JSON list of C-alpha atoms in Angstrom, two decimals:
[
{"chain": "A", "resi": 1467, "resn": "ASP", "atom": "CA", "xyz": [128.06, -25.17, -70.35]},
{"chain": "A", "resi": 1468, "resn": "GLY", "atom": "CA", "xyz": [125.38, -24.07, -67.90]},
{"chain": "A", "resi": 1469, "resn": "GLY", "atom": "CA", "xyz": [128.01, -22.62, -65.55]},
{"chain": "A", "resi": 1470, "resn": "ILE", "atom": "CA", "xyz": [128.78, -19.59, -67.73]},
{"chain": "A", "resi": 1471, "resn": "THR", "atom": "CA", "xyz": [126.04, -17.02, -68.17]},
{"chain": "A", "resi": 1472, "resn": "GLN", "atom": "CA", "xyz": [126.24, -14.19, -70.66]},
{"chain": "A", "resi": 1473, "resn": "SER", "atom": "CA", "xyz": [123.70, -11.40, -70.85]},
{"chain": "A", "resi": 1474, "resn": "PRO", "atom": "CA", "xyz": [122.00, -9.97, -72.68]},
{"chain": "A", "resi": 1475, "resn": "LYS", "atom": "CA", "xyz": [121.59, -12.38, -75.57]},
{"chain": "A", "resi": 1476, "resn": "TYR", "atom": "CA", "xyz": [121.03, -9.49, -78.00]},
{"chain": "A", "resi": 1477, "resn": "LEU", "atom": "CA", "xyz": [122.23, -5.91, -77.61]},
{"chain": "A", "resi": 1478, "resn": "PHE", "atom": "CA", "xyz": [121.89, -2.82, -79.75]},
{"chain": "A", "resi": 1479, "resn": "ARG", "atom": "CA", "xyz": [124.27, 0.10, -79.54]},
{"chain": "A", "resi": 1480, "resn": "LYS", "atom": "CA", "xyz": [123.64, 3.65, -80.62]},
{"chain": "A", "resi": 1481, "resn": "GLU", "atom": "CA", "xyz": [126.32, 5.86, -82.14]},
{"chain": "A", "resi": 1482, "resn": "GLY", "atom": "CA", "xyz": [128.71, 7.18, -79.48]},
{"chain": "A", "resi": 1483, "resn": "GLN", "atom": "CA", "xyz": [127.35, 4.92, -76.77]},
{"chain": "A", "resi": 1484, "resn": "ASN", "atom": "CA", "xyz": [129.27, 2.59, -74.47]},
{"chain": "A", "resi": 1485, "resn": "VAL", "atom": "CA", "xyz": [127.66, -0.76, -73.76]},
{"chain": "A", "resi": 1486, "resn": "THR", "atom": "CA", "xyz": [128.58, -3.45, -71.25]},
{"chain": "A", "resi": 1487, "resn": "LEU", "atom": "CA", "xyz": [128.27, -7.18, -71.78]},
{"chain": "A", "resi": 1488, "resn": "SER", "atom": "CA", "xyz": [127.94, -9.35, -68.71]},
{"chain": "A", "resi": 1489, "resn": "CYS", "atom": "CA", "xyz": [129.72, -12.67, -68.09]},
{"chain": "A", "resi": 1490, "resn": "GLU", "atom": "CA", "xyz": [129.27, -14.65, -64.88]},
{"chain": "A", "resi": 1491, "resn": "GLN", "atom": "CA", "xyz": [130.57, -18.13, -64.07]},
{"chain": "A", "resi": 1492, "resn": "ASN", "atom": "CA", "xyz": [129.90, -20.43, -61.14]},
{"chain": "A", "resi": 1493, "resn": "LEU", "atom": "CA", "xyz": [132.51, -23.03, -62.08]},
{"chain": "A", "resi": 1494, "resn": "ASN", "atom": "CA", "xyz": [135.14, -21.59, -59.70]},
{"chain": "A", "resi": 1495, "resn": "HIS", "atom": "CA", "xyz": [137.40, -21.09, -62.71]},
{"chain": "A", "resi": 1496, "resn": "ASP", "atom": "CA", "xyz": [140.41, -18.84, -62.31]},
{"chain": "A", "resi": 1497, "resn": "ALA", "atom": "CA", "xyz": [140.84, -17.62, -65.88]},
{"chain": "A", "resi": 1498, "resn": "MET", "atom": "CA", "xyz": [138.27, -15.83, -68.00]},
{"chain": "A", "resi": 1499, "resn": "TYR", "atom": "CA", "xyz": [138.35, -14.68, -71.62]},
{"chain": "A", "resi": 1500, "resn": "TRP", "atom": "CA", "xyz": [136.48, -12.52, -74.10]},
{"chain": "A", "resi": 1501, "resn": "TYR", "atom": "CA", "xyz": [136.39, -13.35, -77.80]},
{"chain": "A", "resi": 1502, "resn": "ARG", "atom": "CA", "xyz": [134.90, -11.64, -80.80]},
{"chain": "A", "resi": 1503, "resn": "GLN", "atom": "CA", "xyz": [133.52, -13.66, -83.72]},
{"chain": "A", "resi": 1504, "resn": "ASP", "atom": "CA", "xyz": [132.51, -12.05, -87.00]},
{"chain": "A", "resi": 1505, "resn": "PRO", "atom": "CA", "xyz": [130.14, -13.89, -89.38]},
{"chain": "A", "resi": 1506, "resn": "GLY", "atom": "CA", "xyz": [131.81, -16.92, -90.95]},
{"chain": "A", "resi": 1507, "resn": "GLN", "atom": "CA", "xyz": [135.06, -16.22, -89.14]},
{"chain": "A", "resi": 1508, "resn": "GLY", "atom": "CA", "xyz": [137.08, -17.69, -86.30]},
{"chain": "A", "resi": 1509, "resn": "LEU", "atom": "CA", "xyz": [137.56, -16.47, -82.74]},
{"chain": "A", "resi": 1510, "resn": "ARG", "atom": "CA", "xyz": [139.72, -13.47, -81.91]},
{"chain": "A", "resi": 1511, "resn": "LEU", "atom": "CA", "xyz": [140.84, -12.78, -78.35]},
{"chain": "A", "resi": 1512, "resn": "ILE", "atom": "CA", "xyz": [139.95, -9.38, -76.92]},
{"chain": "A", "resi": 1513, "resn": "TYR", "atom": "CA", "xyz": [141.03, -9.63, -73.27]},
{"chain": "A", "resi": 1514, "resn": "TYR", "atom": "CA", "xyz": [141.77, -12.33, -70.74]},
{"chain": "A", "resi": 1515, "resn": "SER", "atom": "CA", "xyz": [142.19, -12.47, -66.99]},
{"chain": "A", "resi": 1516, "resn": "GLN", "atom": "CA", "xyz": [144.16, -14.99, -65.00]},
{"chain": "A", "resi": 1517, "resn": "ILE", "atom": "CA", "xyz": [143.20, -13.81, -61.52]},
{"chain": "A", "resi": 1518, "resn": "VAL", "atom": "CA", "xyz": [141.07, -11.20, -59.81]},
{"chain": "A", "resi": 1519, "resn": "ASN", "atom": "CA", "xyz": [142.17, -7.58, -60.37]},
{"chain": "A", "resi": 1520, "resn": "ASP", "atom": "CA", "xyz": [144.44, -8.56, -63.25]},
{"chain": "A", "resi": 1521, "resn": "PHE", "atom": "CA", "xyz": [143.81, -8.76, -66.99]},
{"chain": "A", "resi": 1522, "resn": "GLN", "atom": "CA", "xyz": [145.78, -8.75, -70.22]},
{"chain": "A", "resi": 1523, "resn": "LYS", "atom": "CA", "xyz": [145.11, -7.47, -73.72]},
{"chain": "A", "resi": 1524, "resn": "GLY", "atom": "CA", "xyz": [144.50, -9.96, -76.45]},
{"chain": "A", "resi": 1525, "resn": "ASP", "atom": "CA", "xyz": [144.90, -9.47, -80.18]},
{"chain": "A", "resi": 1526, "resn": "ILE", "atom": "CA", "xyz": [142.10, -6.92, -80.69]},
{"chain": "A", "resi": 1527, "resn": "ALA", "atom": "CA", "xyz": [141.77, -4.96, -77.41]},
{"chain": "A", "resi": 1528, "resn": "GLU", "atom": "CA", "xyz": [141.43, -1.50, -78.95]},
{"chain": "A", "resi": 1529, "resn": "GLY", "atom": "CA", "xyz": [138.00, -0.01, -78.31]},
{"chain": "A", "resi": 1530, "resn": "TYR", "atom": "CA", "xyz": [137.22, -2.44, -75.48]},
{"chain": "A", "resi": 1531, "resn": "SER", "atom": "CA", "xyz": [137.71, -2.42, -71.72]},
{"chain": "A", "resi": 1532, "resn": "VAL", "atom": "CA", "xyz": [137.26, -5.02, -68.97]},
{"chain": "A", "resi": 1533, "resn": "SER", "atom": "CA", "xyz": [137.35, -5.38, -65.20]},
{"chain": "A", "resi": 1534, "resn": "ARG", "atom": "CA", "xyz": [137.81, -8.36, -62.89]},
{"chain": "A", "resi": 1535, "resn": "GLU", "atom": "CA", "xyz": [136.70, -7.30, -59.44]},
{"chain": "A", "resi": 1536, "resn": "LYS", "atom": "CA", "xyz": [135.28, -10.71, -58.56]},
{"chain": "A", "resi": 1537, "resn": "LYS", "atom": "CA", "xyz": [136.43, -14.19, -59.51]},
{"chain": "A", "resi": 1538, "resn": "GLU", "atom": "CA", "xyz": [133.07, -15.09, -61.00]},
{"chain": "A", "resi": 1539, "resn": "SER", "atom": "CA", "xyz": [132.54, -11.94, -63.08]},
{"chain": "A", "resi": 1540, "resn": "PHE", "atom": "CA", "xyz": [134.34, -10.49, -66.11]},
{"chain": "A", "resi": 1541, "resn": "PRO", "atom": "CA", "xyz": [132.28, -7.75, -67.82]},
{"chain": "A", "resi": 1542, "resn": "LEU", "atom": "CA", "xyz": [133.29, -6.35, -71.19]},
{"chain": "A", "resi": 1543, "resn": "THR", "atom": "CA", "xyz": [132.59, -2.74, -72.18]},
{"chain": "A", "resi": 1544, "resn": "VAL", "atom": "CA", "xyz": [132.42, -1.92, -75.86]},
{"chain": "A", "resi": 1545, "resn": "THR", "atom": "CA", "xyz": [133.33, 1.76, -76.02]},
{"chain": "A", "resi": 1546, "resn": "SER", "atom": "CA", "xyz": [132.42, 4.35, -78.63]},
{"chain": "A", "resi": 1547, "resn": "ALA", "atom": "CA", "xyz": [136.02, 4.08, -79.85]},
{"chain": "A", "resi": 1548, "resn": "GLN", "atom": "CA", "xyz": [135.18, 0.66, -81.32]},
{"chain": "A", "resi": 1549, "resn": "LYS", "atom": "CA", "xyz": [133.88, 1.79, -84.71]},
{"chain": "A", "resi": 1550, "resn": "ASN", "atom": "CA", "xyz": [132.77, -1.62, -85.93]},
{"chain": "A", "resi": 1551, "resn": "PRO", "atom": "CA", "xyz": [131.29, -3.40, -82.92]},
{"chain": "A", "resi": 1552, "resn": "THR", "atom": "CA", "xyz": [128.76, -5.57, -84.73]},
{"chain": "A", "resi": 1553, "resn": "ALA", "atom": "CA", "xyz": [129.75, -9.16, -83.89]},
{"chain": "A", "resi": 1554, "resn": "PHE", "atom": "CA", "xyz": [129.06, -12.20, -81.75]},
{"chain": "A", "resi": 1555, "resn": "TYR", "atom": "CA", "xyz": [130.83, -11.89, -78.39]},
{"chain": "A", "resi": 1556, "resn": "LEU", "atom": "CA", "xyz": [131.80, -15.02, -76.50]},
{"chain": "A", "resi": 1557, "resn": "CYS", "atom": "CA", "xyz": [132.96, -15.28, -72.91]},
{"chain": "A", "resi": 1558, "resn": "ALA", "atom": "CA", "xyz": [134.92, -18.33, -71.75]},
{"chain": "A", "resi": 1559, "resn": "SER", "atom": "CA", "xyz": [136.56, -19.60, -68.58]},
{"chain": "A", "resi": 1560, "resn": "SER", "atom": "CA", "xyz": [139.07, -22.26, -67.57]},
{"chain": "A", "resi": 1561, "resn": "LEU", "atom": "CA", "xyz": [140.81, -23.66, -64.52]},
{"chain": "A", "resi": 1562, "resn": "ASP", "atom": "CA", "xyz": [144.28, -22.43, -63.61]},
{"chain": "A", "resi": 1563, "resn": "ARG", "atom": "CA", "xyz": [146.76, -23.41, -66.29]},
{"chain": "A", "resi": 1564, "resn": "ARG", "atom": "CA", "xyz": [149.48, -24.07, -63.71]},
{"chain": "A", "resi": 1565, "resn": "GLU", "atom": "CA", "xyz": [147.84, -27.45, -63.24]},
{"chain": "A", "resi": 1566, "resn": "SER", "atom": "CA", "xyz": [148.48, -28.13, -66.93]},
{"chain": "A", "resi": 1567, "resn": "ASN", "atom": "CA", "xyz": [146.47, -26.60, -69.72]},
{"chain": "A", "resi": 1568, "resn": "GLN", "atom": "CA", "xyz": [142.77, -26.77, -69.11]},
{"chain": "A", "resi": 1569, "resn": "PRO", "atom": "CA", "xyz": [140.01, -26.53, -71.72]},
{"chain": "A", "resi": 1570, "resn": "GLN", "atom": "CA", "xyz": [138.08, -23.31, -72.12]},
{"chain": "A", "resi": 1571, "resn": "HIS", "atom": "CA", "xyz": [134.32, -23.50, -71.69]},
{"chain": "A", "resi": 1572, "resn": "PHE", "atom": "CA", "xyz": [132.08, -20.98, -73.38]},
{"chain": "A", "resi": 1573, "resn": "GLY", "atom": "CA", "xyz": [128.93, -19.07, -72.59]},
{"chain": "A", "resi": 1574, "resn": "ASP", "atom": "CA", "xyz": [126.05, -18.77, -75.08]},
{"chain": "A", "resi": 1575, "resn": "GLY", "atom": "CA", "xyz": [127.27, -15.44, -76.42]},
{"chain": "A", "resi": 1576, "resn": "THR", "atom": "CA", "xyz": [125.92, -11.92, -76.90]},
{"chain": "A", "resi": 1577, "resn": "ARG", "atom": "CA", "xyz": [125.04, -10.66, -80.35]},
{"chain": "A", "resi": 1578, "resn": "LEU", "atom": "CA", "xyz": [125.80, -6.93, -80.62]},
{"chain": "A", "resi": 1579, "resn": "SER", "atom": "CA", "xyz": [124.49, -4.76, -83.42]},
{"chain": "A", "resi": 1580, "resn": "ILE", "atom": "CA", "xyz": [124.60, -1.04, -84.22]},
{"chain": "A", "resi": 1581, "resn": "LEU", "atom": "CA", "xyz": [121.33, 0.86, -84.43]},
{"chain": "B", "resi": 302, "resn": "GLY", "atom": "CA", "xyz": [154.23, -15.18, -84.67]},
{"chain": "B", "resi": 303, "resn": "GLU", "atom": "CA", "xyz": [152.44, -18.29, -83.51]},
{"chain": "B", "resi": 304, "resn": "ASN", "atom": "CA", "xyz": [150.03, -19.65, -86.06]},
{"chain": "B", "resi": 305, "resn": "VAL", "atom": "CA", "xyz": [147.63, -22.55, -86.56]},
{"chain": "B", "resi": 306, "resn": "GLU", "atom": "CA", "xyz": [146.58, -23.41, -90.11]},
{"chain": "B", "resi": 307, "resn": "GLN", "atom": "CA", "xyz": [143.45, -25.47, -90.61]},
{"chain": "B", "resi": 308, "resn": "HIS", "atom": "CA", "xyz": [142.35, -27.33, -93.75]},
{"chain": "B", "resi": 309, "resn": "PRO", "atom": "CA", "xyz": [140.05, -27.66, -95.53]},
{"chain": "B", "resi": 310, "resn": "SER", "atom": "CA", "xyz": [137.87, -24.61, -94.99]},
{"chain": "B", "resi": 311, "resn": "THR", "atom": "CA", "xyz": [134.83, -26.56, -96.18]},
{"chain": "B", "resi": 312, "resn": "LEU", "atom": "CA", "xyz": [134.35, -30.33, -96.23]},
{"chain": "B", "resi": 313, "resn": "SER", "atom": "CA", "xyz": [131.36, -32.11, -97.68]},
{"chain": "B", "resi": 314, "resn": "VAL", "atom": "CA", "xyz": [130.96, -35.85, -97.04]},
{"chain": "B", "resi": 315, "resn": "GLN", "atom": "CA", "xyz": [128.25, -38.40, -97.57]},
{"chain": "B", "resi": 316, "resn": "GLU", "atom": "CA", "xyz": [126.40, -39.50, -94.47]},
{"chain": "B", "resi": 317, "resn": "GLY", "atom": "CA", "xyz": [128.10, -42.59, -93.08]},
{"chain": "B", "resi": 318, "resn": "ASP", "atom": "CA", "xyz": [131.49, -41.75, -94.54]},
{"chain": "B", "resi": 319, "resn": "SER", "atom": "CA", "xyz": [134.48, -40.48, -92.55]},
{"chain": "B", "resi": 320, "resn": "ALA", "atom": "CA", "xyz": [135.68, -36.90, -92.29]},
{"chain": "B", "resi": 321, "resn": "VAL", "atom": "CA", "xyz": [139.22, -35.70, -91.55]},
{"chain": "B", "resi": 322, "resn": "ILE", "atom": "CA", "xyz": [140.24, -32.16, -90.66]},
{"chain": "B", "resi": 323, "resn": "LYS", "atom": "CA", "xyz": [143.91, -31.24, -90.37]},
{"chain": "B", "resi": 324, "resn": "CYS", "atom": "CA", "xyz": [145.73, -28.51, -88.46]},
{"chain": "B", "resi": 325, "resn": "THR", "atom": "CA", "xyz": [149.37, -27.47, -88.49]},
{"chain": "B", "resi": 326, "resn": "TYR", "atom": "CA", "xyz": [150.95, -25.39, -85.72]},
{"chain": "B", "resi": 327, "resn": "SER", "atom": "CA", "xyz": [154.09, -23.30, -85.75]},
{"chain": "B", "resi": 328, "resn": "ASP", "atom": "CA", "xyz": [155.16, -23.17, -82.08]},
{"chain": "B", "resi": 329, "resn": "SER", "atom": "CA", "xyz": [157.14, -26.29, -81.22]},
{"chain": "B", "resi": 330, "resn": "ALA", "atom": "CA", "xyz": [156.47, -25.61, -77.52]},
{"chain": "B", "resi": 331, "resn": "SER", "atom": "CA", "xyz": [152.74, -26.25, -78.02]},
{"chain": "B", "resi": 332, "resn": "ASN", "atom": "CA", "xyz": [151.57, -29.13, -75.87]},
{"chain": "B", "resi": 333, "resn": "TYR", "atom": "CA", "xyz": [147.78, -28.93, -75.70]},
{"chain": "B", "resi": 334, "resn": "PHE", "atom": "CA", "xyz": [145.42, -29.24, -78.65]},
{"chain": "B", "resi": 335, "resn": "PRO", "atom": "CA", "xyz": [141.64, -28.95, -78.20]},
{"chain": "B", "resi": 336, "resn": "TRP", "atom": "CA", "xyz": [138.95, -29.30, -80.86]},
{"chain": "B", "resi": 337, "resn": "TYR", "atom": "CA", "xyz": [135.67, -27.40, -80.70]},
{"chain": "B", "resi": 338, "resn": "LYS", "atom": "CA", "xyz": [132.40, -27.84, -82.55]},
{"chain": "B", "resi": 339, "resn": "GLN", "atom": "CA", "xyz": [130.22, -24.80, -83.19]},
{"chain": "B", "resi": 340, "resn": "GLU", "atom": "CA", "xyz": [126.71, -25.15, -84.53]},
{"chain": "B", "resi": 341, "resn": "LEU", "atom": "CA", "xyz": [125.14, -22.17, -86.27]},
{"chain": "B", "resi": 342, "resn": "GLY", "atom": "CA", "xyz": [124.50, -19.35, -83.82]},
{"chain": "B", "resi": 343, "resn": "LYS", "atom": "CA", "xyz": [125.65, -21.39, -80.84]},
{"chain": "B", "resi": 344, "resn": "ARG", "atom": "CA", "xyz": [128.69, -21.42, -78.57]},
{"chain": "B", "resi": 345, "resn": "PRO", "atom": "CA", "xyz": [131.79, -23.51, -79.37]},
{"chain": "B", "resi": 346, "resn": "GLN", "atom": "CA", "xyz": [131.77, -26.79, -77.46]},
{"chain": "B", "resi": 347, "resn": "LEU", "atom": "CA", "xyz": [134.83, -28.85, -76.64]},
{"chain": "B", "resi": 348, "resn": "ILE", "atom": "CA", "xyz": [134.54, -32.25, -78.31]},
{"chain": "B", "resi": 349, "resn": "ILE", "atom": "CA", "xyz": [137.98, -33.72, -77.71]},
{"chain": "B", "resi": 350, "resn": "ASP", "atom": "CA", "xyz": [141.48, -32.63, -76.73]},
{"chain": "B", "resi": 351, "resn": "ILE", "atom": "CA", "xyz": [144.95, -34.13, -76.72]},
{"chain": "B", "resi": 352, "resn": "ARG", "atom": "CA", "xyz": [148.18, -33.40, -74.89]},
{"chain": "B", "resi": 353, "resn": "SER", "atom": "CA", "xyz": [151.64, -33.76, -76.37]},
{"chain": "B", "resi": 354, "resn": "ASN", "atom": "CA", "xyz": [152.52, -36.86, -74.37]},
{"chain": "B", "resi": 355, "resn": "VAL", "atom": "CA", "xyz": [149.86, -38.82, -76.28]},
{"chain": "B", "resi": 356, "resn": "GLY", "atom": "CA", "xyz": [149.79, -39.67, -79.98]},
{"chain": "B", "resi": 357, "resn": "GLU", "atom": "CA", "xyz": [146.12, -40.54, -80.34]},
{"chain": "B", "resi": 358, "resn": "LYS", "atom": "CA", "xyz": [142.89, -40.23, -78.39]},
{"chain": "B", "resi": 359, "resn": "LYS", "atom": "CA", "xyz": [139.46, -41.63, -79.16]},
{"chain": "B", "resi": 360, "resn": "ASP", "atom": "CA", "xyz": [135.96, -40.94, -77.94]},
{"chain": "B", "resi": 361, "resn": "GLN", "atom": "CA", "xyz": [133.33, -43.07, -79.69]},
{"chain": "B", "resi": 362, "resn": "ARG", "atom": "CA", "xyz": [133.18, -41.83, -83.32]},
{"chain": "B", "resi": 363, "resn": "ILE", "atom": "CA", "xyz": [135.71, -39.06, -82.78]},
{"chain": "B", "resi": 364, "resn": "ALA", "atom": "CA", "xyz": [139.48, -39.38, -82.67]},
{"chain": "B", "resi": 365, "resn": "VAL", "atom": "CA", "xyz": [142.40, -36.98, -82.69]},
{"chain": "B", "resi": 366, "resn": "THR", "atom": "CA", "xyz": [145.94, -37.83, -83.78]},
{"chain": "B", "resi": 367, "resn": "LEU", "atom": "CA", "xyz": [149.06, -35.79, -83.06]},
{"chain": "B", "resi": 368, "resn": "ASN", "atom": "CA", "xyz": [152.38, -35.82, -84.93]},
{"chain": "B", "resi": 369, "resn": "LYS", "atom": "CA", "xyz": [154.79, -33.70, -82.90]},
{"chain": "B", "resi": 370, "resn": "THR", "atom": "CA", "xyz": [157.64, -34.10, -85.35]},
{"chain": "B", "resi": 371, "resn": "ALA", "atom": "CA", "xyz": [155.60, -32.73, -88.23]},
{"chain": "B", "resi": 372, "resn": "LYS", "atom": "CA", "xyz": [153.73, -30.33, -85.93]},
{"chain": "B", "resi": 373, "resn": "HIS", "atom": "CA", "xyz": [150.28, -31.30, -87.08]},
{"chain": "B", "resi": 374, "resn": "PHE", "atom": "CA", "xyz": [147.18, -32.83, -85.56]},
{"chain": "B", "resi": 375, "resn": "SER", "atom": "CA", "xyz": [143.99, -34.13, -87.10]},
{"chain": "B", "resi": 376, "resn": "LEU", "atom": "CA", "xyz": [140.37, -34.72, -86.17]},
{"chain": "B", "resi": 377, "resn": "HIS", "atom": "CA", "xyz": [138.75, -37.89, -87.46]},
{"chain": "B", "resi": 378, "resn": "ILE", "atom": "CA", "xyz": [134.99, -38.42, -87.43]},
{"chain": "B", "resi": 379, "resn": "THR", "atom": "CA", "xyz": [133.76, -41.85, -88.48]},
{"chain": "B", "resi": 380, "resn": "GLU", "atom": "CA", "xyz": [130.25, -42.91, -89.53]},
{"chain": "B", "resi": 381, "resn": "THR", "atom": "CA", "xyz": [129.20, -39.29, -89.96]},
{"chain": "B", "resi": 382, "resn": "GLN", "atom": "CA", "xyz": [125.64, -38.31, -89.12]},
{"chain": "B", "resi": 383, "resn": "PRO", "atom": "CA", "xyz": [123.55, -35.23, -90.00]},
{"chain": "B", "resi": 384, "resn": "GLU", "atom": "CA", "xyz": [124.09, -33.81, -86.49]},
{"chain": "B", "resi": 385, "resn": "ASP", "atom": "CA", "xyz": [127.84, -33.69, -87.18]},
{"chain": "B", "resi": 386, "resn": "SER", "atom": "CA", "xyz": [127.18, -30.75, -89.54]},
{"chain": "B", "resi": 387, "resn": "ALA", "atom": "CA", "xyz": [128.85, -27.73, -87.91]},
{"chain": "B", "resi": 388, "resn": "VAL", "atom": "CA", "xyz": [131.99, -25.62, -87.96]},
{"chain": "B", "resi": 389, "resn": "TYR", "atom": "CA", "xyz": [134.97, -27.27, -86.30]},
{"chain": "B", "resi": 390, "resn": "PHE", "atom": "CA", "xyz": [137.86, -25.29, -84.83]},
{"chain": "B", "resi": 391, "resn": "CYS", "atom": "CA", "xyz": [141.26, -26.58, -83.80]},
{"chain": "B", "resi": 392, "resn": "ALA", "atom": "CA", "xyz": [143.52, -24.72, -81.37]},
{"chain": "B", "resi": 393, "resn": "ALA", "atom": "CA", "xyz": [146.94, -25.02, -79.78]},
{"chain": "B", "resi": 394, "resn": "THR", "atom": "CA", "xyz": [148.71, -23.64, -76.74]},
{"chain": "B", "resi": 395, "resn": "HIS", "atom": "CA", "xyz": [151.58, -24.34, -74.40]},
{"chain": "B", "resi": 396, "resn": "GLN", "atom": "CA", "xyz": [151.89, -24.46, -70.66]},
{"chain": "B", "resi": 397, "resn": "LEU", "atom": "CA", "xyz": [153.45, -21.00, -70.34]},
{"chain": "B", "resi": 398, "resn": "SER", "atom": "CA", "xyz": [150.55, -19.33, -72.11]},
{"chain": "B", "resi": 399, "resn": "TYR", "atom": "CA", "xyz": [146.91, -18.68, -71.34]},
{"chain": "B", "resi": 400, "resn": "GLN", "atom": "CA", "xyz": [146.17, -17.92, -74.95]},
{"chain": "B", "resi": 401, "resn": "LEU", "atom": "CA", "xyz": [144.79, -20.47, -77.35]},
{"chain": "B", "resi": 402, "resn": "ILE", "atom": "CA", "xyz": [145.93, -20.00, -80.95]},
{"chain": "B", "resi": 403, "resn": "TRP", "atom": "CA", "xyz": [142.88, -20.82, -83.08]},
{"chain": "B", "resi": 404, "resn": "GLY", "atom": "CA", "xyz": [142.54, -22.26, -86.54]},
{"chain": "B", "resi": 405, "resn": "ALA", "atom": "CA", "xyz": [140.20, -20.50, -88.98]},
{"chain": "B", "resi": 406, "resn": "GLY", "atom": "CA", "xyz": [137.59, -23.26, -88.84]},
{"chain": "B", "resi": 407, "resn": "THR", "atom": "CA", "xyz": [136.24, -25.99, -91.12]},
{"chain": "B", "resi": 408, "resn": "LYS", "atom": "CA", "xyz": [132.62, -26.09, -92.18]},
{"chain": "B", "resi": 409, "resn": "LEU", "atom": "CA", "xyz": [131.58, -29.74, -92.26]},
{"chain": "B", "resi": 410, "resn": "ILE", "atom": "CA", "xyz": [128.55, -30.57, -94.38]},
{"chain": "B", "resi": 411, "resn": "ILE", "atom": "CA", "xyz": [126.99, -34.03, -94.13]},
{"chain": "B", "resi": 412, "resn": "LYS", "atom": "CA", "xyz": [125.03, -34.92, -97.26]},
{"chain": "B", "resi": 413, "resn": "PRO", "atom": "CA", "xyz": [122.04, -37.23, -96.76]}
]
């Protein structure tokens, strides 16, 4: 889906360092999501946001933080408290679910590794 | 808690044959069921979805069936081709939730 841009494609984190993953969408979607995917595994929800200035924890929020200051942007910070950050991070977005459930569309992902 | 079970974890079929992947959900309030295809190293892409007011939906070689009574739904791929090789994920949610509950995925291998 060309409307969701994640950057960078690859990211390396040093011990004790916070890193921020970018996610921008131009689809005018209301909801945005962050998932973590470990090799050979499924998707686990980290955080999601329904509207600007509001977000909710998913199943594995510990060690992560987010912000939603603009409708089109939902950056994810992987903090030093996340001891095992190596994974494939996927950002997704969808239209407002009040108009019935809408499919989530994904960005191309960011691959994070520890140096 | 809410759960989606997906089977099999790996499915190997001969090119040209059909493939069927099954998912069972626990939350009877679930009313939306998307299927995603993920090629190696790529993003998941929506291939088909179904809502609870419909029992079956088709899109060319792909179809999804839903049995609300038994709380399961299935993906059917006919005349499989090498490009169908990927991991397929099912998911479920209901109208009061933003969260998709994901299956663990099925690796589909198409043998030439």
